[in-house]
XYZ file of C-alpha atoms in Angstrom:
124
model
C -45.189 30.544 21.117
C -41.528 30.205 22.138
C -39.891 33.135 23.903
C -36.624 32.879 21.956
C -35.114 31.522 18.796
C -31.778 29.896 18.143
C -29.583 31.901 15.747
C -26.584 30.750 13.733
C -24.709 33.519 11.891
C -22.163 31.876 9.614
C -19.769 33.306 7.015
C -18.140 31.290 4.252
C -14.935 31.072 6.291
C -16.163 30.845 9.915
C -18.952 30.699 12.437
C -19.513 34.342 13.420
C -22.123 34.131 16.211
C -24.421 31.530 17.704
C -26.924 31.895 20.510
C -30.447 32.619 21.643
C -32.278 35.759 20.533
C -35.665 37.431 20.742
C -35.444 39.352 17.443
C -33.284 39.400 14.312
C -33.517 42.117 11.657
C -31.921 41.559 8.244
C -32.135 42.948 4.715
C -33.392 40.582 2.022
C -34.060 41.023 -1.675
C -37.723 41.538 -0.675
C -36.857 44.251 1.882
C -36.005 44.375 5.569
C -37.411 41.553 7.673
C -37.761 41.058 11.405
C -37.857 37.506 12.700
C -39.191 36.715 16.161
C -39.982 33.401 17.854
C -42.967 31.749 16.198
C -42.392 33.439 12.820
C -43.639 31.628 9.732
C -40.980 29.477 8.019
C -38.992 31.420 5.453
C -36.157 31.135 2.990
C -34.681 34.249 1.415
C -31.681 35.867 -0.178
C -29.716 38.313 1.982
C -28.759 41.690 0.576
C -25.694 43.534 1.813
C -26.603 45.382 4.977
C -26.394 45.362 8.741
C -27.972 42.490 10.666
C -29.230 43.265 14.162
C -29.622 40.481 16.719
C -31.365 41.189 20.038
C -30.021 38.533 22.378
C -32.057 36.790 25.056
C -29.830 38.437 27.683
C -30.889 41.895 26.468
C -27.751 42.671 24.448
C -27.464 43.645 20.812
C -25.176 42.108 18.209
C -24.626 44.054 14.975
C -22.957 42.483 11.948
C -22.128 43.715 8.453
C -23.366 41.031 6.051
C -22.521 40.950 2.363
C -24.871 38.583 0.536
C -26.023 35.108 1.435
C -29.186 33.339 2.568
C -31.606 33.416 5.496
C -33.610 30.396 6.623
C -36.083 30.053 9.486
C -38.086 27.051 10.713
C -38.973 25.608 14.117
C -37.537 28.643 15.945
C -34.111 28.091 14.361
C -32.721 30.943 12.243
C -29.718 30.471 9.982
C -27.963 33.406 8.343
C -25.451 32.070 5.837
C -23.358 34.984 4.579
C -20.762 35.203 1.862
C -18.853 37.730 4.007
C -19.730 38.763 7.563
C -18.052 40.892 10.226
C -19.260 41.775 13.692
C -19.381 45.541 14.224
C -16.846 45.192 17.064
C -14.353 43.698 14.562
C -14.607 46.593 12.094
C -11.990 49.349 12.066
C -14.060 52.437 11.179
C -11.070 54.461 9.950
C -9.971 51.628 7.662
C -13.542 51.304 6.327
C -13.628 55.068 5.637
C -10.351 54.815 3.708
C -11.724 51.861 1.757
C -14.843 53.889 0.914
C -12.754 56.794 -0.387
C -10.601 54.422 -2.467
C -13.685 52.755 -3.911
C -15.178 56.130 -4.871
C -11.901 57.182 -6.499
C -11.663 53.878 -8.395
C -15.390 53.938 -9.313
C -15.732 50.455 -7.776
C -19.433 50.216 -6.893
C -19.143 46.801 -5.195
C -16.266 47.897 -2.945
C -18.105 51.136 -2.195
C -21.206 49.198 -1.118
C -19.152 46.875 1.142
C -17.459 49.852 2.828
C -20.785 51.640 3.321
C -22.335 48.549 4.943
C -19.332 48.202 7.260
C -19.635 51.867 8.287
C -23.392 51.531 8.893
C -22.803 48.508 11.106
C -20.236 50.441 13.147
C -22.561 53.462 13.429
C -25.419 51.308 14.781
C -23.359 49.626 17.498
């Protein structure tokens, strides 16, 4: 069994992160999933939620992902997101304001996006 897997985290508009990892945790329509080297091949639909990547160097990358797909085979993991932001890129105060606006406007989709962004920031 390999000791690491190659991860590509890609949004519709850019490559967000690429590198070697020992574990990736993501939310799919079937529930949360952890992928480690040697995992069975998989193809799934990503739900909005934080993605946690444990890098081979011992670091942790957290991203807020809003929909997309996850694919794993031959120790290569692809996360193809509709929208994705690294936790370090998220302005928590702006996300809190967006959450309040979404609640006021009764916009469930915007509320969910803001909540995911805030969870990603809280985890980092």
